[in-house]
Amino acid sequence: MSTSAAQEVEPPRSTGLRRASAFLHRHRGVRVAGLVAAPVLWLGLIYLVALLALFVTAFWRVDFGVTVSREWNLDNFTKLYEQDVYRTVVLRTIVVAASVTVIDAALALPIAFYMAKIARPLVAKLLVVALLMPLWASYLVKAFAWRAMVTPGGVLDSAFGWTPGFGVSAVVITLAYLWLPFMVLPLYAGFEKLPNSLLEASSDLGAKPARTLRTVALPMVVPSLIAGSIFTFSLSLGDYIAVKNVGGKTQMLGNLVFDRQATDIPFAAALATLSVVIMVIYLSLVRRTGALENL
Amino acid sequence: MSTPGFRLSRGSTWGLRALVALVLAFVYVPLAVVVINSFNSDQTFSWPPRGFTLEWWRRAKDSTGMIDALQQSLKIGVLATLIALALGTLAAFGLQRNRFFGRQAVSLLIVLPIALPGIVTGIALNNAFTTILGIDLSIWSLVIAHATFCIVVVFNNVVARLRRLGGNIEEASMDLGATRFTTFRLVTLPNLGSALLAGGLLAFALSFDEIVVTTFTAPADIQTLPLWIYANLLSRQQAPIVNVAAAALILLSVIPIYLSQKLSGDQTGGRL
Amino acid sequence: MTITSQRRPVRPTRHHRRTSGLAVLAAAALLATACGTSDSGGSSAKQPGGNGFQAPDIPMADSLGAGEGELNVLAWPGYAESGKNDKTVDWVTPFEKKTGCQVNVKEFGTSDEAVSLMHGGGYDVVSASGDATLRLIAAGDVQPVNTDLVPNYADLSAFLKDQDFNSVDGQMWGIPHGWGANLLMYNKDVVQPAPTDWDAVFGGSSAYAGKVTAYDSPIYIADAALYLMNTKPDLGIKNPYALDKDQLAAAVQVLKDQKANVGEYWSDYTKEVQAFKSGSTVIGTTWQVIANLTEADAPVATVFPDSGSTGWSDTWMVSSNNDHVNCAYMWLDWIASPDVQAQVAEWFGEAPANPKACDSTSKGFCDTYHVTDADYAAKIHYWTTPIKQCLDGRTDIECTDYNAWTDAWTEVKG
């Protein structure tokens, strides 16, 4: 290489921008702070403060009407504990959310595996599009469509002469329907990342396909499974619109919060705090599996 | 994706195919019911439909309620997405490339708005705006609320892309004399482009269809499309038009799905 | 992949710093909220209806100016029709043309919703039933009404003025709108013979298991109390809104028994219409307007049982935080005018507050609805907010208030 060419290149001019860039390069702390300041401030000031304020409100009460009186008390939480109905509703909600998660996982696992590993690339692409399209159809429309399906004299009744009617089973079916894409997506991503060589190696070592799937493929997609379950569980925990529509007289935690927030925000806050606690417990349990990155 | 060693038996493969077909049917039958009902001549949607008509589609064209609601949803979706894009990208750069104390907490904070039930987010924000800050709800309370839960969608997409890119190409650019800003403009941004678009599209979808948080943060005079649908779904006069809107949404949804699939390239598309 | 993350060493100092960072943030936030919360204004020492209730000091309009061009109306469904449900039923558009105030209508399903929406702000006038009015006044969300500014007020039925639920210390807080009863609606083809009493949805509801409906609001407890008042007099219930702990428990039991036969509860009136139409509901409590709307698609009929019924007497109130006071007063006068009263009454199926409306209603309408019959009006047990001081005059025992009713209603629904 000729050195004379290198000597003719001038060093870049030191403009303000260049000096700023150099400063940022040297001071990592300032750089990081500058980047995360805006989102953290936004989320912290708006969201976190709102959540904490709600939590604080749970320790107050309403007198007559909607006026919140700032006397500190534990009445709301005592009521949650003492009046049986709240325990019943919370348990019912958790059971429904868990059932929905299990059903969606059971449906999504084979489909995601098929799309990622078995189907031809073109078919897989079409299937992904086909399964994601309902995400764009309005949630309300889907919930009301299921009302039309399960109502006595509705679609299921005309087609099969039978319908579960308005109730908990209809709620489970509807919620499982609504959240299925949220389970399929991360599982599909997880299966796609799964190296084929692992499956091949397992078969080479003599395992039948079922064994390979059970002991090799499944454990590797557990983080994706958990990621999907976060959605199905959280969405079912707080849902009140679909429940109101197909659940008949069923009450779930979301309904309680929605009904109470109109006139008794402290008690609704106590209920909301309860659901947050449930979710936070769930999130912290699964954080170790790295599922949060798969969201 | 051929896996020569690992092969399912013929029976299992066909069983799997049947299952996929069943699930597809499960997914599409309710949607088909909605589309069929938009042509149902009975205003109260008795099933099975006894006659078909295009009347509702004709009326929908003139429905000012629906068109206004659609415009509101588009406006708010775009605003919320823009804010989410800015904040999500900043956060992604901050967290993905650096390790610092509180990193785990910040990433949890970003996920929280979408991991917690919508009704909790809704009443928390409503309480914060109207009671603590004492301000009236306005279009901005709505946009702020939507942007807040859209951040994570953009964040995840950008993080995934940054992970794939690695830092080498930017280092090379800076070695060659470019400032950080120039590097970002000429090297990083073009590579991020499709991730931003995919994330933005998903954020827009989330905002466009959102009903729960919207109920609690929308001012009295704004009606987004979901709010309009909710208010009119059972009304005798408006329900047919709502059905038409729903059917149109279903049929048109192919476009953004196809787009987002294309944008994600060979990587599985649409990180939530 | 995630497997590698588990190999990262755990550093105690980092963990400690992370949680303390969060703690600092949390403490700051708590401080901010505790200082910043501006609601409450202290607890109201006494509940309205009892002695010594002080209405908040809110200024009243003393003169009117030109219309502001806009009006946000919060109304019961059927009170502010603009042609949306039936092209010929419209008294909003003529109002807009006459006053230039563009009207936005928001409908609500229960009084709780009304109270909550008014508290959130954005509405200028609200049609409040007796179980909402006092709560609105106590919350400071409405202003007293200057009846001199509403010319049609003078013509309204005297027995609706200066009542416990719409006035405080002689000051009117709204303009009476109309009154009516909750009715029993049933599907003529399925429910035979035709029911004549509330027993059909309480004691006798098992005949229609799974297809009974009821109003989804704590105030419905009064309906059960009324049923007990007539069927179990030894419980000592004199006023369905004055229930002590034991009486409330009895009412709750009645409702729990009813729940076994309920298919759906309703608060959205369009849902009840649809449920009757599809046949998933065949009998339950209703308003006349719902029956009118359902008749188009299902064979329904209504009955007002001889044993009486709960009902509502509604008042138009003006928001205290209001940019459109002039338009608000114009609306009050408009909705109280004879012609409009006639239209509303016939569409909704209630007795108008303005007897002059009878000049424009169809023949016999006013007789059917006993418009000028103060004694008949007294037989309906209007929605009132239950309070601790017993509304039936008992002083030896404390009654259950609306909060207790809300808890009881949650318990009923299970």
Short mmCIF file of C-alpha atoms in Angstrom, two decimals, chain C:
data_model
loop_
_atom_site.label_atom_id
_atom_site.label_comp_id
_atom_site.label_asym_id
_atom_site.label_seq_id
_atom_site.Cartn_x
_atom_site.Cartn_y
_atom_site.Cartn_z
CA MET C 1 -31.18 -19.09 23.75
CA THR C 2 -32.25 -18.78 27.27
CA ILE C 3 -30.19 -21.66 28.62
CA THR C 4 -27.11 -19.46 28.80
CA SER C 5 -28.80 -16.84 30.97
CA GLN C 6 -28.92 -19.20 33.90
CA ARG C 7 -25.14 -19.41 33.95
CA ARG C 8 -24.76 -15.73 34.68
CA PRO C 9 -23.40 -15.24 38.20
CA VAL C 10 -25.73 -13.76 40.74
CA ARG C 11 -24.32 -10.61 42.28
CA PRO C 12 -25.86 -9.69 45.60
CA THR C 13 -24.86 -6.04 45.40
CA ARG C 14 -26.59 -5.57 42.04
CA HIS C 15 -29.78 -7.13 43.32
CA HIS C 16 -29.69 -4.91 46.37
CA ARG C 17 -29.14 -1.79 44.30
CA ARG C 18 -31.89 -2.75 41.88
CA THR C 19 -34.53 -3.20 44.56
CA SER C 20 -33.47 -0.09 46.44
CA GLY C 21 -33.75 1.84 43.20
CA LEU C 22 -37.28 0.64 42.79
CA ALA C 23 -38.01 1.47 46.42
CA VAL C 24 -36.87 5.05 45.93
CA LEU C 25 -39.07 5.36 42.88
CA ALA C 26 -42.01 3.87 44.76
CA ALA C 27 -41.57 6.19 47.72
CA ALA C 28 -41.39 9.22 45.47
CA ALA C 29 -44.51 8.15 43.68
CA LEU C 30 -46.41 7.59 46.90
CA LEU C 31 -45.38 11.02 48.11
CA ALA C 32 -46.56 12.56 44.89
CA THR C 33 -49.94 10.88 44.98
CA ALA C 34 -50.60 11.56 48.63
CA CYS C 35 -49.92 15.23 48.10
CA GLY C 36 -51.47 15.51 44.70
CA THR C 37 -54.84 13.89 45.15
CA SER C 38 -57.29 16.72 44.91
CA ASP C 39 -60.55 14.83 45.13
CA SER C 40 -62.52 14.17 48.32
CA GLY C 41 -63.06 17.56 49.87
CA GLY C 42 -63.56 15.74 53.13
CA SER C 43 -66.21 13.22 54.01
CA SER C 44 -69.79 14.44 53.99
CA ALA C 45 -70.71 14.26 57.63
CA LYS C 46 -74.32 13.43 57.11
CA GLN C 47 -76.02 11.51 54.39
CA PRO C 48 -78.78 13.21 52.44
CA GLY C 49 -82.36 12.47 53.49
CA GLY C 50 -81.28 12.45 57.07
CA ASN C 51 -81.20 15.50 59.26
CA GLY C 52 -78.67 18.18 58.66
CA PHE C 53 -77.61 17.31 55.15
CA GLN C 54 -75.72 20.24 53.76
CA ALA C 55 -75.69 20.56 50.02
CA PRO C 56 -72.41 21.92 48.72
CA ASP C 57 -72.27 25.62 48.05
CA ILE C 58 -72.47 25.85 44.29
CA PRO C 59 -73.50 29.04 42.52
CA MET C 60 -76.73 29.08 40.59
CA ALA C 61 -77.25 30.80 37.27
CA ASP C 62 -79.23 33.99 37.62
CA SER C 63 -79.68 35.03 34.02
CA LEU C 64 -79.35 33.47 30.63
CA GLY C 65 -77.46 34.59 27.58
CA ALA C 66 -77.11 33.33 24.05
CA GLY C 67 -76.60 29.64 23.38
CA GLU C 68 -73.03 28.38 23.33
CA GLY C 69 -73.58 26.21 20.27
CA GLU C 70 -73.10 22.84 21.93
CA LEU C 71 -74.70 20.65 24.54
CA ASN C 72 -73.60 17.30 25.94
CA VAL C 73 -76.56 15.31 27.19
CA LEU C 74 -76.33 12.29 29.47
CA ALA C 75 -79.65 10.53 29.30
CA TRP C 76 -81.60 7.36 29.93
CA PRO C 77 -82.10 5.55 26.63
CA GLY C 78 -85.23 6.97 25.03
CA TYR C 79 -85.07 10.39 26.69
CA ALA C 80 -83.14 12.20 23.97
CA GLU C 81 -84.11 10.67 20.68
CA SER C 82 -82.60 12.04 17.50
CA GLY C 83 -84.12 9.77 14.90
CA LYS C 84 -81.52 7.08 15.41
CA ASN C 85 -84.00 4.44 16.53
CA ASP C 86 -87.01 5.51 14.53
CA LYS C 87 -86.87 8.26 11.94
CA THR C 88 -90.14 9.76 13.11
CA VAL C 89 -89.08 9.88 16.77
CA ASP C 90 -86.90 12.93 17.09
CA TRP C 91 -87.06 15.87 19.40
CA VAL C 92 -83.35 16.62 19.40
CA THR C 93 -83.04 17.86 15.84
CA PRO C 94 -85.86 20.45 16.24
CA PHE C 95 -84.12 21.62 19.41
CA GLU C 96 -80.84 21.98 17.55
CA LYS C 97 -82.55 23.95 14.82
CA LYS C 98 -84.35 26.23 17.26
CA THR C 99 -81.47 27.02 19.59
CA GLY C 100 -78.37 26.35 17.53
CA CYS C 101 -77.04 24.10 20.30
CA GLN C 102 -75.56 20.99 18.67
CA VAL C 103 -76.47 18.05 20.85
CA ASN C 104 -74.29 15.04 21.66
CA VAL C 105 -76.20 12.32 23.49
CA LYS C 106 -74.67 9.63 25.66
CA GLU C 107 -76.92 6.94 27.04
CA PHE C 108 -76.36 4.99 30.23
CA GLY C 109 -77.89 1.83 31.63
CA THR C 110 -77.95 2.28 35.41
CA SER C 111 -77.93 5.11 37.90
CA ASP C 112 -74.48 4.04 39.01
CA GLU C 113 -73.22 4.66 35.51
CA ALA C 114 -74.86 8.07 35.48
CA VAL C 115 -73.27 9.08 38.76
CA SER C 116 -69.90 7.86 37.63
CA LEU C 117 -70.05 9.52 34.23
CA MET C 118 -71.11 12.84 35.68
CA HIS C 119 -68.23 12.64 38.11
CA GLY C 120 -65.83 12.07 35.25
CA GLY C 121 -67.03 15.21 33.58
CA GLY C 122 -67.83 16.27 30.06
CA TYR C 123 -71.62 16.31 30.30
CA ASP C 124 -73.83 19.35 30.71
CA VAL C 125 -77.23 17.92 31.61
CA VAL C 126 -78.23 14.57 33.02
CA SER C 127 -81.57 12.84 33.49
CA ALA C 128 -81.18 11.53 37.02
CA SER C 129 -83.47 9.12 38.78
CA GLY C 130 -84.19 9.47 42.47
CA ASP C 131 -81.41 7.07 43.37
CA ALA C 132 -78.85 9.20 41.60
CA THR C 133 -79.90 12.78 42.35
CA LEU C 134 -78.75 12.99 45.93
CA ARG C 135 -75.45 11.31 45.17
CA LEU C 136 -74.85 13.81 42.40
CA ILE C 137 -75.63 16.69 44.72
CA ALA C 138 -73.40 15.32 47.48
CA ALA C 139 -70.52 14.88 45.05
CA GLY C 140 -70.77 18.47 43.91
CA ASP C 141 -71.28 17.45 40.30
CA VAL C 142 -74.51 19.37 39.75
CA GLN C 143 -75.68 22.92 40.40
CA PRO C 144 -78.98 24.16 41.82
CA VAL C 145 -81.49 25.10 39.16
CA ASN C 146 -83.04 28.53 38.96
CA THR C 147 -86.64 27.63 38.17
CA ASP C 148 -87.41 31.22 37.19
CA LEU C 149 -85.26 30.68 34.11
CA VAL C 150 -87.38 27.71 33.02
CA PRO C 151 -90.80 29.08 31.93
CA ASN C 152 -92.39 25.65 31.54
CA TYR C 153 -91.57 24.73 35.14
CA ALA C 154 -94.67 26.51 36.35
CA ASP C 155 -96.93 24.03 34.51
CA LEU C 156 -95.37 20.87 35.94
CA SER C 157 -97.33 18.67 38.34
CA ALA C 158 -97.10 20.05 41.85
CA PHE C 159 -96.56 16.65 43.46
CA LEU C 160 -93.24 16.37 41.67
CA LYS C 161 -91.84 19.63 42.99
CA ASP C 162 -89.85 20.12 46.18
CA GLN C 163 -89.46 16.42 46.81
CA ASP C 164 -86.81 14.79 48.97
CA PHE C 165 -84.98 13.52 45.96
CA ASN C 166 -84.84 16.70 43.86
CA SER C 167 -84.63 19.54 46.36
CA VAL C 168 -82.63 20.48 49.42
CA ASP C 169 -83.83 23.05 51.95
CA GLY C 170 -86.44 24.38 49.57
CA GLN C 171 -84.01 24.84 46.69
CA MET C 172 -84.76 22.84 43.53
CA TRP C 173 -81.78 21.05 42.05
CA GLY C 174 -83.41 19.97 38.83
CA ILE C 175 -86.51 20.00 36.65
CA PRO C 176 -88.89 17.02 36.91
CA HIS C 177 -89.06 15.01 33.70
CA GLY C 178 -91.54 12.24 34.19
CA TRP C 179 -92.20 9.14 36.21
CA GLY C 180 -93.13 5.56 35.65
CA ALA C 181 -93.03 2.05 36.98
CA ASN C 182 -90.91 -0.99 36.33
CA LEU C 183 -93.08 -3.55 34.59
CA LEU C 184 -93.15 -7.30 34.21
CA MET C 185 -92.59 -8.31 30.60
CA TYR C 186 -93.21 -11.79 29.27
CA ASN C 187 -93.30 -13.73 26.04
CA LYS C 188 -97.00 -14.30 25.29
CA ASP C 189 -96.35 -17.57 23.45
CA VAL C 190 -94.20 -19.19 26.08
CA VAL C 191 -95.50 -17.86 29.37
CA GLN C 192 -99.02 -19.14 29.81
CA PRO C 193 -101.30 -18.33 31.49
CA ALA C 194 -100.37 -14.65 31.52
CA PRO C 195 -98.64 -13.71 34.80
CA THR C 196 -100.28 -11.15 37.05
CA ASP C 197 -97.80 -10.77 39.85
CA TRP C 198 -94.11 -10.56 40.64
CA ASP C 199 -94.34 -14.08 42.00
CA ALA C 200 -93.73 -15.23 38.44
CA VAL C 201 -90.13 -14.07 38.64
CA PHE C 202 -89.55 -14.84 42.30
CA GLY C 203 -91.25 -17.73 44.01
CA GLY C 204 -92.66 -19.14 40.81
CA SER C 205 -89.66 -18.51 38.59
CA SER C 206 -88.63 -22.16 38.36
CA ALA C 207 -91.27 -22.60 35.70
CA TYR C 208 -89.03 -20.68 33.32
CA ALA C 209 -85.68 -21.90 34.56
CA GLY C 210 -82.77 -20.39 32.70
CA LYS C 211 -84.93 -17.84 30.93
CA VAL C 212 -85.67 -15.31 33.61
CA THR C 213 -84.03 -11.91 33.58
CA ALA C 214 -83.64 -9.13 36.14
CA TYR C 215 -82.22 -5.61 36.23
CA ASP C 216 -78.51 -5.70 36.90
CA SER C 217 -78.17 -3.07 39.60
CA PRO C 218 -78.14 -3.10 43.41
CA ILE C 219 -81.34 -1.07 43.33
CA TYR C 220 -83.13 -4.20 42.18
CA ILE C 221 -82.93 -5.40 45.78
CA ALA C 222 -85.86 -3.06 46.38
CA ASP C 223 -87.94 -5.21 44.03
CA ALA C 224 -87.23 -8.24 46.17
CA ALA C 225 -88.00 -6.20 49.28
CA LEU C 226 -91.29 -5.14 47.77
CA TYR C 227 -92.10 -8.77 47.04
CA LEU C 228 -91.36 -9.62 50.69
CA MET C 229 -93.38 -6.65 51.84
CA ASN C 230 -96.41 -8.22 50.18
CA THR C 231 -95.76 -11.93 50.80
CA LYS C 232 -94.05 -11.91 54.21
CA PRO C 233 -95.48 -9.00 56.18
CA ASP C 234 -94.06 -10.29 59.46
CA LEU C 235 -90.63 -9.23 58.32
CA GLY C 236 -91.82 -5.71 58.99
CA ILE C 237 -90.73 -4.09 55.75
CA LYS C 238 -92.61 -0.84 55.29
CA ASN C 239 -90.44 0.85 52.70
CA PRO C 240 -88.45 -1.26 50.23
CA TYR C 241 -85.54 1.20 50.49
CA ALA C 242 -85.39 1.09 54.29
CA LEU C 243 -84.01 -2.34 55.10
CA ASP C 244 -82.18 -3.26 58.24
CA LYS C 245 -79.59 -6.02 58.24
CA ASP C 246 -82.04 -8.87 58.68
CA GLN C 247 -84.49 -7.56 56.11
CA LEU C 248 -81.66 -7.11 53.63
CA ALA C 249 -80.53 -10.68 54.26
CA ALA C 250 -84.05 -11.91 53.58
CA ALA C 251 -84.17 -9.98 50.31
CA VAL C 252 -80.78 -11.36 49.35
CA GLN C 253 -82.05 -14.88 49.91
CA VAL C 254 -85.03 -14.25 47.65
CA LEU C 255 -82.68 -12.99 44.96
CA LYS C 256 -80.31 -15.91 45.34
CA ASP C 257 -83.23 -18.27 44.85
CA GLN C 258 -84.20 -16.28 41.78
CA LYS C 259 -80.67 -16.41 40.44
CA ALA C 260 -80.89 -20.16 39.96
CA ASN C 261 -83.46 -19.50 37.25
CA VAL C 262 -81.91 -16.41 35.72
CA GLY C 263 -80.25 -16.73 32.32
CA GLU C 264 -78.83 -13.22 32.09
CA TYR C 265 -79.09 -9.97 34.01
CA TRP C 266 -79.52 -6.84 31.91
CA SER C 267 -78.43 -3.23 32.21
CA ASP C 268 -78.05 -2.50 28.52
CA TYR C 269 -81.61 -2.18 27.27
CA THR C 270 -80.70 -3.32 23.77
CA LYS C 271 -79.43 -6.54 25.26
CA GLU C 272 -82.82 -7.22 26.85
CA VAL C 273 -84.53 -6.54 23.53
CA GLN C 274 -82.23 -8.97 21.80
CA ALA C 275 -82.56 -11.62 24.49
CA PHE C 276 -86.36 -11.56 24.28
CA LYS C 277 -86.21 -11.59 20.54
CA SER C 278 -83.91 -14.60 20.39
CA GLY C 279 -85.92 -16.38 23.03
CA SER C 280 -83.08 -16.80 25.50
CA THR C 281 -85.21 -14.77 27.94
CA VAL C 282 -88.96 -15.12 28.34
CA ILE C 283 -89.88 -13.17 31.46
CA GLY C 284 -88.46 -10.40 33.58
CA THR C 285 -88.51 -6.80 34.72
CA THR C 286 -88.53 -4.08 32.10
CA TRP C 287 -89.37 -0.52 31.09
CA GLN C 288 -92.20 0.25 28.73
CA VAL C 289 -89.86 1.58 26.07
CA ILE C 290 -88.08 -1.76 25.91
CA ALA C 291 -91.38 -3.53 25.47
CA ASN C 292 -92.29 -1.11 22.68
CA LEU C 293 -89.03 -1.87 20.91
CA THR C 294 -89.29 -5.61 21.42
CA GLU C 295 -92.86 -5.87 20.13
CA ALA C 296 -91.57 -5.41 16.60
CA ASP C 297 -89.75 -8.73 16.70
CA ALA C 298 -91.25 -10.84 19.47
CA PRO C 299 -94.70 -11.46 20.94
CA VAL C 300 -94.32 -9.72 24.30
CA ALA C 301 -96.74 -8.12 26.70
CA THR C 302 -96.32 -6.18 29.94
CA VAL C 303 -98.23 -6.10 33.19
CA PHE C 304 -98.21 -3.73 36.15
CA PRO C 305 -99.05 -6.03 39.06
CA ASP C 306 -101.72 -4.96 41.53
CA SER C 307 -99.29 -5.49 44.37
CA GLY C 308 -97.39 -2.48 43.13
CA SER C 309 -93.96 -1.96 41.70
CA THR C 310 -90.76 -0.05 42.01
CA GLY C 311 -90.33 2.83 39.59
CA TRP C 312 -88.49 6.01 38.91
CA SER C 313 -89.15 9.71 38.97
CA ASP C 314 -86.60 11.44 36.88
CA THR C 315 -85.13 14.91 37.11
CA TRP C 316 -83.05 16.84 34.63
CA MET C 317 -80.03 18.28 36.37
CA VAL C 318 -77.36 20.72 35.26
CA SER C 319 -73.69 19.97 35.66
CA SER C 320 -71.72 22.21 38.01
CA ASN C 321 -68.64 22.19 35.80
CA ASN C 322 -70.33 23.52 32.75
CA ASP C 323 -69.36 25.48 29.65
CA HIS C 324 -72.81 25.37 28.14
CA VAL C 325 -75.14 26.65 30.88
CA ASN C 326 -77.34 28.60 28.50
CA CYS C 327 -77.88 25.67 26.17
CA ALA C 328 -78.50 23.55 29.27
CA TYR C 329 -81.32 25.77 30.47
CA MET C 330 -82.73 25.93 26.96
CA TRP C 331 -82.81 22.13 26.95
CA LEU C 332 -84.54 22.03 30.34
CA ASP C 333 -87.24 24.33 29.08
CA TRP C 334 -87.54 22.44 25.79
CA ILE C 335 -87.90 19.02 27.39
CA ALA C 336 -90.50 20.38 29.82
CA SER C 337 -92.62 21.92 27.06
CA PRO C 338 -95.99 20.20 26.46
CA ASP C 339 -95.35 19.04 22.93
CA VAL C 340 -91.97 17.48 23.65
CA GLN C 341 -93.24 15.98 26.91
CA ALA C 342 -95.97 14.28 24.92
CA GLN C 343 -93.48 12.82 22.46
CA VAL C 344 -91.12 11.59 25.16
CA ALA C 345 -93.91 10.12 27.24
CA GLU C 346 -95.38 8.19 24.34
CA TRP C 347 -92.04 6.89 23.11
CA PHE C 348 -90.75 5.88 26.51
CA GLY C 349 -94.06 4.88 28.01
CA GLU C 350 -94.16 6.99 31.14
CA ALA C 351 -96.21 9.73 32.73
CA PRO C 352 -94.99 13.17 31.71
CA ALA C 353 -94.33 15.77 34.36
CA ASN C 354 -96.24 18.40 32.39
CA PRO C 355 -99.98 17.66 32.37
CA LYS C 356 -100.41 20.02 29.41
CA ALA C 357 -98.78 17.28 27.35
CA CYS C 358 -102.10 15.48 27.47
CA ASP C 359 -103.37 17.88 24.84
CA SER C 360 -100.95 16.35 22.32
CA THR C 361 -100.87 12.71 23.34
CA SER C 362 -103.04 10.02 21.82
CA LYS C 363 -106.48 9.54 23.27
CA GLY C 364 -106.55 7.77 26.62
CA PHE C 365 -102.79 7.93 27.07
CA CYS C 366 -102.95 10.19 30.10
CA ASP C 367 -105.61 8.07 31.73
CA THR C 368 -103.59 4.88 31.25
CA TYR C 369 -100.59 6.48 32.81
CA HIS C 370 -102.53 8.31 35.55
CA VAL C 371 -100.71 11.51 34.68
CA THR C 372 -102.56 13.80 37.05
CA ASP C 373 -103.36 11.19 39.69
CA ALA C 374 -101.16 12.09 42.65
CA ASP C 375 -102.53 9.18 44.71
CA TYR C 376 -101.61 6.66 42.05
CA ALA C 377 -98.22 8.23 41.70
CA ALA C 378 -97.75 7.76 45.41
CA LYS C 379 -98.25 3.98 45.03
CA ILE C 380 -95.09 3.51 43.03
CA HIS C 381 -91.97 3.00 45.09
CA TYR C 382 -89.58 5.32 43.31
CA TRP C 383 -85.87 4.60 43.15
CA THR C 384 -84.20 6.27 46.10
CA THR C 385 -80.69 5.86 47.44
CA PRO C 386 -80.83 3.79 50.62
CA ILE C 387 -79.10 5.46 53.54
CA LYS C 388 -78.21 4.56 57.11
CA GLN C 389 -81.01 6.63 58.62
CA CYS C 390 -84.10 4.52 57.96
CA LEU C 391 -86.32 6.12 55.34
CA ASP C 392 -89.43 4.65 56.91
CA GLY C 393 -88.90 6.66 60.07
CA ARG C 394 -87.51 3.97 62.35
CA THR C 395 -85.01 5.46 64.75
CA ASP C 396 -84.26 2.47 66.95
CA ILE C 397 -82.28 0.63 64.32
CA GLU C 398 -79.84 1.47 61.57
CA CYS C 399 -80.72 0.65 58.00
CA THR C 400 -78.38 -0.57 55.32
CA ASP C 401 -76.98 2.01 52.95
CA TYR C 402 -76.22 1.79 49.23
CA ASN C 403 -72.70 0.51 49.84
CA ALA C 404 -74.14 -2.42 51.75
CA TRP C 405 -76.64 -2.97 48.94
CA THR C 406 -73.81 -3.01 46.40
CA ASP C 407 -71.97 -5.65 48.40
CA ALA C 408 -75.20 -7.61 48.76
CA TRP C 409 -75.81 -7.46 45.03
CA THR C 410 -72.34 -8.80 44.28
CA GLU C 411 -73.06 -11.62 46.71
CA VAL C 412 -76.34 -12.40 44.99
CA LYS C 413 -74.70 -12.70 41.59
CA GLY C 414 -72.10 -14.99 43.08
#
